[in-house]
């Protein structure tokens, strides 16, 4: 690869070891039919995996099952080789809403949960250093004492990202983390995400509606469709970052994904 | 800005004038009512605020407010959290609570005295019983209105039940609890005076009866003014606490 010199291009490619694997996982909410059925996938270490799909096809539900927030009705999820019974301490979540705790300042929000019983034991100094590093990385140095109410939507989502990074996650689950942001902020956050997860050596499962987001950040894209949902397509994306410099390749990939969406679902996801 | 001070002062002055006019008119037929006039009351007030005995009564009353409120918080917050968290508990207790809530706490007085004896204990019981409902109901409402994502966040951190309650739920409903406290203080303050008229020998309620028995009517009116003023201060204190928390949160 003769990638242009840039922040992300010099970084290690995704590992080959498995961070998470799902083996024939099915799930139904109480009183509903199966939301998805027999889904198998792996997330490799340090890989950014995007899960695309139409509205209501079960992406968020799959993410919740993989994150250990819901128990699959069949099949098994393994995290770093171990069967997953509840959210793993080396995983972290970012949602569409930043969901900051309004009674804690930015620093304490980013630190929230690090001292919980089921988290790896750390001393207070280590936690402080980690939180500061995470806040610096997301560009919030100097805003540590601010209250959530004083932040813009983009800044709040940066705090939520810092809160996840402070836990030094092996795997970051992100469910449409940027879809509530304006286009400019979203673009900033997308490149920030790529940069920081590379620096933190974290893998990401990113659920999104937005094809452009997927092709800009993903190392691999999965398309989910059908009812019950299943993984119908997979595209590896080995375009070097920053990807805006390869518009022709991006457009080709984009058209492939659009075609797959058309052939699969009646409901084509909208994107800006 | 001047209207924010002048208008309330004007309202108070007008009330005092009406009070003076009322007592003057009534005193024409019943001369003893002249002792209830504002001038006499304020003169008595001026004397009483320098009297350590009055301050003792005030202290006793405020202490009862604090104890009653603490009991109400100790019962109301856990019960409210339980009501908000557990659908079963809520279903089992909601009609019961609505039923108990509508019984004037003073109705329990005879039973309270029989069970707890004469003295402070039945007063604490009545105050706590009156104050527990707004705290309980506000707490429960706060829990049901909590941001679901905060609970999801707690779950994603494998938070224990205790961590979820003390790090997410309780701070998340503090504004609700504080507005419950404000209501509770108002209720306690209103129940306090009649409760103190029954079998205790200190406090503002007792002081009113005592003034009546001493035929010290200006003292009685002064006590009424003090009760109103302290209640006003208590409410302001509670509101200040509430605002302070909101500004932080
Ligand atoms: N708690 C729940 N109980 C019952 N059914 C649910 C629950 N949550 C989601 N569903 C249903 O499961 C299906 C999949 O929902 P899910 O939120 O996973 O879809 P999604 O792909 O994330 O959609 P979107 O793109 O709109 O976020 C939907 O039909 C939804 O109605
Ligand atoms: Mg979703």
Coordinates of C-alpha atoms and ligand atoms in Angstrom, one line a residue:
Chain A
X1 CA 0.0 0.0 0.0
X2 CA 1.4 3.3 -0.9
X3 CA -1.0 5.3 1.2
X4 CA -0.5 9.0 1.6
X5 CA 1.2 10.0 4.9
X6 CA -1.5 10.6 7.4
X7 CA -2.5 10.0 10.9
X8 CA -4.2 6.7 10.4
X9 CA -2.4 5.3 7.4
X10 CA 0.7 4.3 9.4
X11 CA -1.3 2.3 11.9
X12 CA -1.5 -1.5 12.1
X13 CA -4.2 -3.2 10.1
X14 CA -6.9 -5.1 11.9
X15 CA -5.6 -8.2 13.7
X16 CA -6.4 -11.7 12.7
X17 CA -7.3 -12.8 16.3
X18 CA -11.0 -12.8 17.1
X19 CA -12.4 -10.2 19.6
X20 CA -15.9 -11.5 19.5
X21 CA -17.7 -14.3 17.7
X22 CA -21.4 -15.1 17.4
X23 CA -22.3 -18.7 16.6
X24 CA -25.8 -19.3 15.2
X25 CA -27.3 -16.7 17.5
X26 CA -31.0 -16.2 17.5
X27 CA -33.1 -13.8 19.5
X28 CA -36.8 -13.0 20.1
X29 CA -38.3 -10.5 22.5
X30 CA -40.9 -11.9 24.9
X31 CA -44.1 -12.1 22.8
X32 CA -42.4 -11.4 19.4
X33 CA -41.3 -13.7 16.6
X34 CA -37.6 -14.1 16.0
X35 CA -35.9 -10.7 15.4
X36 CA -33.0 -12.5 13.8
X37 CA -32.2 -16.1 13.3
X38 CA -28.9 -18.1 13.2
X39 CA -26.7 -15.2 12.8
X40 CA -23.0 -16.0 12.8
X41 CA -20.3 -13.4 12.6
X42 CA -16.8 -12.6 14.0
X43 CA -15.3 -9.3 14.9
X44 CA -11.5 -9.3 14.7
X45 CA -9.3 -7.4 17.1
X46 CA -8.8 -3.8 16.1
X47 CA -11.3 -4.1 13.3
X48 CA -14.0 -1.5 12.6
X49 CA -17.0 -3.6 11.6
X50 CA -20.1 -1.7 10.3
X51 CA -23.5 -3.2 10.4
X52 CA -25.8 -1.7 7.8
X53 CA -29.4 -2.4 7.3
X54 CA -32.9 -1.0 6.9
X55 CA -34.9 0.4 9.7
X56 CA -36.3 -2.2 12.1
X57 CA -34.3 -5.1 10.7
X58 CA -32.9 -5.9 14.1
X59 CA -29.4 -4.1 14.1
X60 CA -29.8 -2.6 17.5
X61 CA -31.2 -5.9 18.9
X62 CA -28.2 -7.8 17.5
X63 CA -25.8 -5.2 19.0
X64 CA -27.5 -5.6 22.4
X65 CA -27.2 -9.4 22.2
X66 CA -23.5 -9.2 21.1
X67 CA -22.8 -6.7 23.9
X68 CA -24.3 -9.0 26.5
X69 CA -27.3 -6.8 27.3
X70 CA -29.7 -9.4 26.1
X71 CA -29.4 -13.2 26.3
X72 CA -29.7 -15.0 22.9
X73 CA -32.6 -17.5 22.7
X74 CA -30.2 -19.8 20.9
X75 CA -26.6 -19.9 19.9
X76 CA -23.6 -18.4 21.7
X77 CA -21.6 -15.3 21.9
X78 CA -17.9 -15.5 22.8
X79 CA -15.8 -12.5 23.8
X80 CA -12.0 -13.1 23.6
X81 CA -12.8 -16.8 23.5
X82 CA -15.0 -16.8 26.7
X83 CA -18.7 -17.4 26.6
X84 CA -20.5 -14.1 27.3
X85 CA -23.0 -14.0 30.1
X86 CA -23.2 -10.3 30.8
X87 CA -21.5 -7.1 29.4
X88 CA -17.8 -7.8 29.3
X89 CA -15.6 -5.4 31.3
X90 CA -13.4 -4.9 28.2
X91 CA -16.4 -3.8 26.1
X92 CA -18.0 -0.3 26.1
X93 CA -21.1 1.2 24.5
X94 CA -21.9 4.4 22.8
X95 CA -25.5 5.2 21.9
X96 CA -27.3 7.6 19.6
X97 CA -27.8 9.9 22.7
X98 CA -24.8 10.8 24.7
X99 CA -26.8 10.0 27.8
X100 CA -24.4 11.9 30.1
X101 CA -25.3 12.1 33.7
X102 CA -26.3 15.7 34.3
X103 CA -25.3 15.8 37.9
X104 CA -21.6 15.0 37.1
X105 CA -19.2 17.2 35.3
X106 CA -17.4 16.2 32.1
X107 CA -14.5 14.6 33.9
X108 CA -16.7 12.6 36.3
X109 CA -19.0 11.5 33.4
X110 CA -16.0 10.2 31.5
X111 CA -14.8 8.4 34.7
X112 CA -18.3 7.0 35.5
X113 CA -18.3 3.3 36.1
X114 CA -14.6 2.8 36.2
X115 CA -14.7 2.0 39.9
X116 CA -17.7 -0.3 39.7
X117 CA -17.4 -3.7 41.3
X118 CA -17.4 -5.8 38.1
X119 CA -14.9 -3.6 36.4
X120 CA -11.2 -4.4 36.5
X121 CA -9.7 -3.1 39.8
X122 CA -7.7 0.1 39.3
X123 CA -6.5 2.7 41.7
X124 CA -7.8 6.2 41.6
X125 CA -4.7 7.7 40.0
X126 CA -4.7 5.2 37.2
X127 CA -8.4 6.1 36.6
X128 CA -7.6 9.8 36.5
X129 CA -4.8 9.3 34.1
X130 CA -6.9 7.2 31.8
X131 CA -9.8 9.6 31.8
X132 CA -7.6 12.6 31.1
X133 CA -6.0 10.7 28.2
X134 CA -9.4 9.9 26.8
X135 CA -10.7 13.5 27.2
X136 CA -7.5 14.8 25.6
X137 CA -7.9 12.4 22.7
X138 CA -11.5 13.5 21.9
X139 CA -10.4 17.2 22.1
X140 CA -12.0 18.1 25.4
X141 CA -8.9 19.2 27.3
X142 CA -9.9 22.2 29.4
X143 CA -13.6 21.4 29.5
X144 CA -13.2 18.8 32.4
X145 CA -15.2 20.9 34.8
X146 CA -18.0 21.8 32.5
X147 CA -21.5 20.5 33.1
X148 CA -23.2 18.4 30.4
X149 CA -25.9 21.1 30.0
X150 CA -23.2 23.5 28.8
X151 CA -22.1 21.2 26.0
X152 CA -23.2 21.1 22.3
X153 CA -24.5 17.8 21.0
X154 CA -21.1 17.0 19.3
X155 CA -19.2 17.8 22.5
X156 CA -21.6 15.6 24.6
X157 CA -21.0 12.7 22.2
X158 CA -17.3 13.3 22.5
X159 CA -17.6 12.9 26.3
X160 CA -19.6 9.7 25.7
X161 CA -16.8 8.5 23.4
X162 CA -14.2 9.4 26.1
X163 CA -16.3 7.6 28.7
X164 CA -16.0 4.5 26.5
X165 CA -12.3 4.9 25.8
X166 CA -11.4 5.5 29.4
X167 CA -12.3 1.8 30.0
X168 CA -9.6 0.8 27.5
X169 CA -12.1 -1.4 25.7
X170 CA -11.1 -4.3 23.5
X171 CA -14.4 -3.8 21.7
X172 CA -16.6 -0.7 21.3
X173 CA -20.3 -1.1 20.5
X174 CA -21.7 2.0 18.9
X175 CA -25.4 2.2 17.9
X176 CA -25.9 5.0 15.4
X177 CA -23.6 7.2 17.6
X178 CA -23.5 10.1 15.2
X179 CA -27.0 10.1 13.6
X180 CA -28.3 12.8 15.9
X181 CA -25.5 15.2 14.9
X182 CA -25.4 17.7 12.1
X183 CA -23.5 16.8 8.9
X184 CA -20.3 18.7 9.7
X185 CA -20.0 17.5 13.3
X186 CA -20.8 14.0 12.1
X187 CA -17.9 14.0 9.6
X188 CA -15.6 15.3 12.4
X189 CA -16.7 12.6 14.7
X190 CA -16.3 9.9 12.1
X191 CA -12.6 10.7 11.6
X192 CA -12.2 11.1 15.3
X193 CA -13.6 7.7 15.9
X194 CA -11.3 6.1 13.4
X195 CA -8.3 7.9 14.9
X196 CA -9.0 7.1 18.5
X197 CA -10.0 3.5 18.1
X198 CA -6.7 2.9 16.2
X199 CA -4.8 4.6 19.0
X200 CA -6.6 2.6 21.6
X201 CA -6.2 -0.7 19.6
X202 CA -10.0 -1.2 20.0
X203 CA -12.3 -3.0 17.7
X204 CA -15.6 -1.4 16.9
X205 CA -19.0 -2.7 16.0
X206 CA -20.7 0.3 14.4
X207 CA -24.4 0.1 13.7
X208 CA -25.5 2.7 11.1
X209 CA -28.1 3.6 8.6
X210 CA -25.6 5.7 6.7
X211 CA -23.9 4.0 3.8
X212 CA -21.4 6.9 3.5
X213 CA -20.5 6.6 7.2
X214 CA -19.9 2.9 6.7
X215 CA -17.7 3.2 3.6
X216 CA -15.7 6.0 5.2
X217 CA -14.9 4.3 8.5
X218 CA -15.3 0.5 8.1
X219 CA -12.7 -2.2 7.6
X220 CA -15.6 -4.5 6.8
X221 CA -19.3 -3.9 6.2
X222 CA -22.1 -6.4 6.9
X223 CA -25.5 -5.9 5.5
X224 CA -28.4 -7.2 7.6
X225 CA -31.8 -7.7 6.0
X226 CA -34.9 -9.9 5.9
X227 CA -37.3 -11.0 8.5
X228 CA -36.1 -12.5 10.7
X229 CA -32.9 -10.7 10.1
X230 CA -29.7 -12.3 8.8
X231 CA -26.4 -11.2 7.4
X232 CA -26.9 -11.1 3.7
X233 CA -23.8 -9.5 2.3
X234 CA -20.3 -8.7 3.4
X235 CA -17.7 -6.3 1.9
X236 CA -14.2 -5.9 3.1
X237 CA -13.0 -2.3 2.7
X238 CA -9.3 -1.9 2.3
X239 CA -9.2 1.6 1.1
X240 CA -6.5 3.5 3.1
X241 CA -7.5 6.4 5.3
X242 CA -8.3 9.2 4.8
X243 CA -10.7 7.7 2.3
X244 CA -11.9 10.9 0.9
X245 CA -8.9 10.8 -1.4
X246 CA -10.2 7.7 -3.2
X247 CA -13.6 8.9 -4.5
X248 CA -13.8 6.5 -7.4
X249 CA -13.3 3.4 -5.2
X250 CA -15.8 4.7 -2.7
X251 CA -18.4 5.3 -5.3
X252 CA -18.0 1.9 -6.7
X253 CA -18.5 0.3 -3.3
X254 CA -21.4 2.6 -2.6
X255 CA -23.2 1.4 -5.7
X256 CA -22.6 -2.2 -4.8
X257 CA -24.1 -1.7 -1.4
X258 CA -27.1 0.2 -2.8
X259 CA -27.7 -2.5 -5.3
X260 CA -27.6 -5.2 -2.6
X261 CA -30.0 -3.1 -0.5
X262 CA -32.4 -2.9 -3.4
X263 CA -32.3 -6.6 -4.1
X264 CA -32.8 -7.4 -0.4
X265 CA -35.3 -5.1 1.1
X266 CA -38.3 -3.1 0.1
X267 CA -37.3 -0.5 2.7
X268 CA -34.2 1.2 1.5
X269 CA -32.6 3.2 4.2
X270 CA -32.5 6.9 3.7
X271 CA -29.3 8.8 4.0
X272 CA -28.5 12.4 3.8
Chain B
X1 CA -37.2 45.9 40.1
X2 CA -38.9 48.2 42.6
X3 CA -42.2 46.4 41.9
X4 CA -40.6 43.2 43.0
X5 CA -40.2 44.6 46.5
X6 CA -42.8 47.3 46.6
X7 CA -45.8 45.2 45.5
X8 CA -45.3 42.4 48.0
X9 CA -44.7 45.0 50.8
X10 CA -47.8 46.8 49.7
X11 CA -49.8 43.6 49.9
X12 CA -48.5 42.9 53.4
X13 CA -49.3 46.4 54.5
X14 CA -52.8 46.2 53.1
X15 CA -53.4 43.0 55.0
X16 CA -52.2 44.6 58.2
X17 CA -54.6 47.5 57.6
X18 CA -57.5 45.1 57.0
X19 CA -56.5 43.3 60.2
X20 CA -56.4 46.6 62.1
X21 CA -59.8 47.6 60.7
X22 CA -61.3 44.2 61.4
X23 CA -60.2 44.1 65.0
X24 CA -61.3 47.7 65.5
X25 CA -64.8 47.0 64.1
X26 CA -65.2 43.8 66.1
X27 CA -63.8 45.3 69.3
X28 CA -66.7 47.8 69.2
X29 CA -69.0 44.9 70.2
X30 CA -66.5 42.5 71.9
X31 CA -63.9 44.7 73.7
X32 CA -61.5 41.8 74.4
X33 CA -60.8 41.5 70.6
X34 CA -58.9 44.8 70.8
X35 CA -56.0 42.7 72.2
X36 CA -55.8 40.9 68.8
X37 CA -55.0 44.1 67.0
X38 CA -51.8 44.4 64.9
X39 CA -50.2 47.1 67.0
X40 CA -50.5 45.0 70.2
X41 CA -49.3 41.9 68.3
X42 CA -46.2 43.7 66.9
X43 CA -45.4 45.1 70.4
X44 CA -45.6 41.6 71.8
X45 CA -43.5 40.3 69.0
X46 CA -40.8 42.9 69.7
X47 CA -40.8 41.7 73.3
X48 CA -40.9 38.0 72.5
X49 CA -38.0 37.9 70.1
X50 CA -35.8 39.1 72.9
X51 CA -37.2 36.4 75.2
X52 CA -35.1 33.2 75.2
X53 CA -38.2 31.2 76.2
X54 CA -39.7 31.8 72.7
X55 CA -36.5 30.7 71.0
X56 CA -36.6 27.5 72.9
X57 CA -40.1 26.9 71.7
X58 CA -39.0 27.6 68.1
X59 CA -36.0 25.3 68.5
X60 CA -38.2 22.5 69.8
X61 CA -40.6 23.0 66.9
X62 CA -37.9 23.1 64.2
X63 CA -36.3 20.0 65.7
X64 CA -39.6 18.2 65.4
X65 CA -39.8 19.3 61.8
X66 CA -36.3 17.9 61.2
X67 CA -37.1 14.6 62.9
X68 CA -40.4 14.2 61.2
X69 CA -38.8 14.9 57.9
X70 CA -36.0 12.5 58.4
X71 CA -38.4 9.7 59.3
X72 CA -40.5 10.6 56.2
X73 CA -37.3 10.5 54.0
X74 CA -36.1 7.3 55.5
X75 CA -39.4 5.6 54.7
X76 CA -40.6 7.5 51.7
X77 CA -37.4 7.3 49.5
X78 CA -36.9 3.5 49.7
X79 CA -40.6 2.9 49.4
X80 CA -40.8 5.3 46.4
X81 CA -37.8 3.7 44.7
X82 CA -39.3 0.3 45.2
X83 CA -42.6 1.5 43.8
X84 CA -40.8 2.9 40.8
X85 CA -38.7 -0.1 40.2
X86 CA -41.0 -3.0 40.9
X87 CA -44.3 -3.3 39.0
X88 CA -45.5 -5.9 41.5
X89 CA -44.8 -3.7 44.5
X90 CA -46.5 -0.7 42.8
X91 CA -49.6 -2.8 41.9
X92 CA -49.8 -4.1 45.4
X93 CA -49.4 -0.8 47.2
X94 CA -50.8 2.0 45.1
X95 CA -54.4 1.7 46.2
X96 CA -53.3 1.3 49.8
X97 CA -51.1 4.4 49.6
X98 CA -53.8 6.4 48.0
X99 CA -56.2 5.4 50.7
X100 CA -53.8 6.2 53.6
X101 CA -52.8 9.4 52.0
X102 CA -56.3 10.8 52.1
X103 CA -56.7 10.3 55.8
X104 CA -55.9 13.4 57.8
X105 CA -52.8 12.5 59.8
X106 CA -54.4 14.1 62.9
X107 CA -57.1 11.3 62.9
X108 CA -54.3 9.0 64.1
X109 CA -53.7 11.1 67.1
X110 CA -55.7 9.1 69.7
X111 CA -54.2 5.8 68.5
X112 CA -50.7 7.4 68.3
X113 CA -51.0 8.6 71.9
X114 CA -52.3 5.2 73.1
X115 CA -49.6 3.3 71.3
X116 CA -46.6 5.7 71.7
X117 CA -47.6 7.4 74.9
X118 CA -47.7 11.2 75.6
X119 CA -44.8 13.2 74.5
X120 CA -42.6 13.7 71.4
X121 CA -43.1 10.2 69.9
X122 CA -46.7 10.7 68.7
X123 CA -45.8 14.1 67.3
X124 CA -43.0 12.6 65.3
X125 CA -45.3 9.9 64.1
X126 CA -47.9 12.3 62.9
X127 CA -45.4 14.5 61.1
X128 CA -43.7 11.6 59.4
X129 CA -47.0 10.1 58.5
X130 CA -48.1 13.4 56.9
X131 CA -44.8 14.0 55.1
X132 CA -44.1 10.6 53.8
X133 CA -46.7 10.7 50.9
X134 CA -45.3 13.6 48.8
X135 CA -41.8 12.2 49.2
X136 CA -42.9 8.7 48.3
X137 CA -45.0 9.7 45.3
X138 CA -42.4 12.1 44.0
X139 CA -39.7 9.5 44.3
X140 CA -41.7 6.9 42.5
X141 CA -42.6 9.4 39.7
X142 CA -38.9 10.3 39.4
X143 CA -37.9 6.7 39.0
X144 CA -40.4 6.1 36.3
X145 CA -39.3 9.2 34.5
X146 CA -35.6 8.3 34.6
X147 CA -33.7 8.3 31.3
X148 CA -33.7 4.7 30.2
X149 CA -30.3 5.1 28.7
X150 CA -28.8 5.8 32.1
X151 CA -30.1 2.4 33.2
X152 CA -28.7 0.9 30.0
X153 CA -25.4 2.5 30.7
X154 CA -25.4 1.0 34.3
X155 CA -26.2 -2.4 32.8
X156 CA -23.4 -2.1 30.2
X157 CA -21.1 -1.5 33.2
X158 CA -22.4 -4.6 34.9
X159 CA -23.4 -2.3 37.8
X160 CA -24.6 -4.1 40.9
X161 CA -28.0 -3.3 42.2
X162 CA -26.5 -1.0 44.8
X163 CA -24.4 0.8 42.2
X164 CA -27.4 1.3 40.0
X165 CA -29.5 2.7 42.9
X166 CA -26.8 4.9 44.5
X167 CA -24.9 6.1 41.4
X168 CA -27.7 6.4 38.9
X169 CA -31.2 6.2 40.3
X170 CA -30.9 8.4 43.5
X171 CA -28.9 11.2 41.9
X172 CA -31.1 11.0 38.9
X173 CA -34.2 11.6 40.9
X174 CA -32.8 14.1 43.4
X175 CA -34.8 17.0 41.8
X176 CA -38.0 14.9 42.3
X177 CA -37.1 14.1 45.9
X178 CA -36.3 17.7 46.6
X179 CA -39.7 18.9 45.3
X180 CA -41.2 16.2 47.4
X181 CA -39.3 17.6 50.4
X182 CA -40.6 21.0 49.7
X183 CA -44.2 19.8 49.7
X184 CA -43.5 17.7 52.8
X185 CA -42.1 20.6 54.7
X186 CA -45.2 22.6 53.9
X187 CA -47.4 19.8 55.2
X188 CA -45.3 19.2 58.3
X189 CA -45.4 22.8 59.2
X190 CA -49.2 22.9 58.9
X191 CA -49.6 19.7 60.9
X192 CA -47.0 20.7 63.5
X193 CA -49.1 23.3 65.3
X194 CA -52.2 21.2 66.0
X195 CA -50.0 18.2 66.8
X196 CA -48.2 20.3 69.4
X197 CA -51.5 21.2 70.9
X198 CA -51.9 17.6 72.1
X199 CA -50.0 16.6 75.2
X200 CA -46.6 18.3 74.8
X201 CA -45.2 21.1 76.9
X202 CA -43.1 23.0 74.4
X203 CA -43.2 24.1 70.8
X204 CA -45.1 26.8 68.9
X205 CA -48.4 24.9 69.0
X206 CA -48.1 24.6 72.7
X207 CA -47.1 28.2 73.0
X208 CA -50.3 29.3 71.3
X209 CA -52.5 27.3 73.8
X210 CA -50.4 28.6 76.6
X211 CA -50.8 32.2 75.5
X212 CA -54.5 31.6 75.3
X213 CA -54.6 30.1 78.9
X214 CA -52.5 33.1 80.1
X215 CA -55.0 35.4 78.4
X216 CA -51.9 36.8 76.6
X217 CA -53.7 37.5 73.3
X218 CA -51.1 39.7 71.8
X219 CA -48.6 36.9 72.4
X220 CA -50.9 34.5 70.7
X221 CA -51.1 36.8 67.6
X222 CA -47.4 37.2 67.7
X223 CA -47.0 33.5 67.7
X224 CA -49.2 33.2 64.6
X225 CA -47.0 35.8 62.9
X226 CA -43.9 33.8 63.8
X227 CA -45.4 30.6 62.6
X228 CA -46.2 32.2 59.2
X229 CA -42.8 33.8 58.9
X230 CA -40.9 30.6 59.8
X231 CA -43.0 28.6 57.4
X232 CA -42.2 31.1 54.7
X233 CA -38.5 30.8 55.5
X234 CA -38.6 27.0 55.5
X235 CA -40.3 27.0 52.1
X236 CA -37.8 29.4 50.7
X237 CA -35.0 27.2 52.0
X238 CA -36.4 24.1 50.4
X239 CA -37.0 26.0 47.1
X240 CA -33.4 27.3 47.3
X241 CA -32.1 23.8 47.7
X242 CA -34.1 22.6 44.8
X243 CA -33.0 25.5 42.5
X244 CA -29.4 24.9 43.5
X245 CA -29.5 21.3 42.5
X246 CA -31.2 22.1 39.2
X247 CA -28.6 24.6 38.3
X248 CA -25.9 22.0 39.0
X249 CA -27.7 19.3 37.2
Ligands
LIG1 N1 -37.9 -4.1 23.7 C1 -38.5 -4.6 22.7 N2 -39.6 -5.4 22.8 C2 -40.2 -6.0 21.7 N3 -39.9 -5.7 20.5 C3 -38.8 -4.9 20.2 C4 -38.1 -4.3 21.3 N4 -37.1 -3.6 20.8 C5 -37.2 -3.7 19.4 N5 -38.2 -4.5 19.1 C6 -38.6 -4.9 17.7 O1 -37.5 -5.6 17.2 C7 -37.4 -5.2 15.8 C8 -36.0 -4.8 15.5 O2 -35.7 -3.6 16.3 P1 -34.3 -3.0 16.3 O3 -34.4 -1.8 17.2 O4 -33.3 -4.0 16.6 O5 -34.1 -2.5 14.8 P2 -33.0 -1.6 14.1 O6 -32.5 -2.3 12.9 O7 -32.0 -1.2 15.1 O8 -33.9 -0.4 13.7 P3 -33.5 1.1 13.5 O9 -32.6 1.2 12.3 O10 -34.7 1.8 13.3 O11 -32.7 1.5 14.7 C9 -38.4 -4.1 15.5 O12 -39.5 -4.7 14.8 C10 -38.8 -3.7 16.9 O13 -40.2 -3.3 16.9
LIG2 MG1 -31.5 0.7 16.0

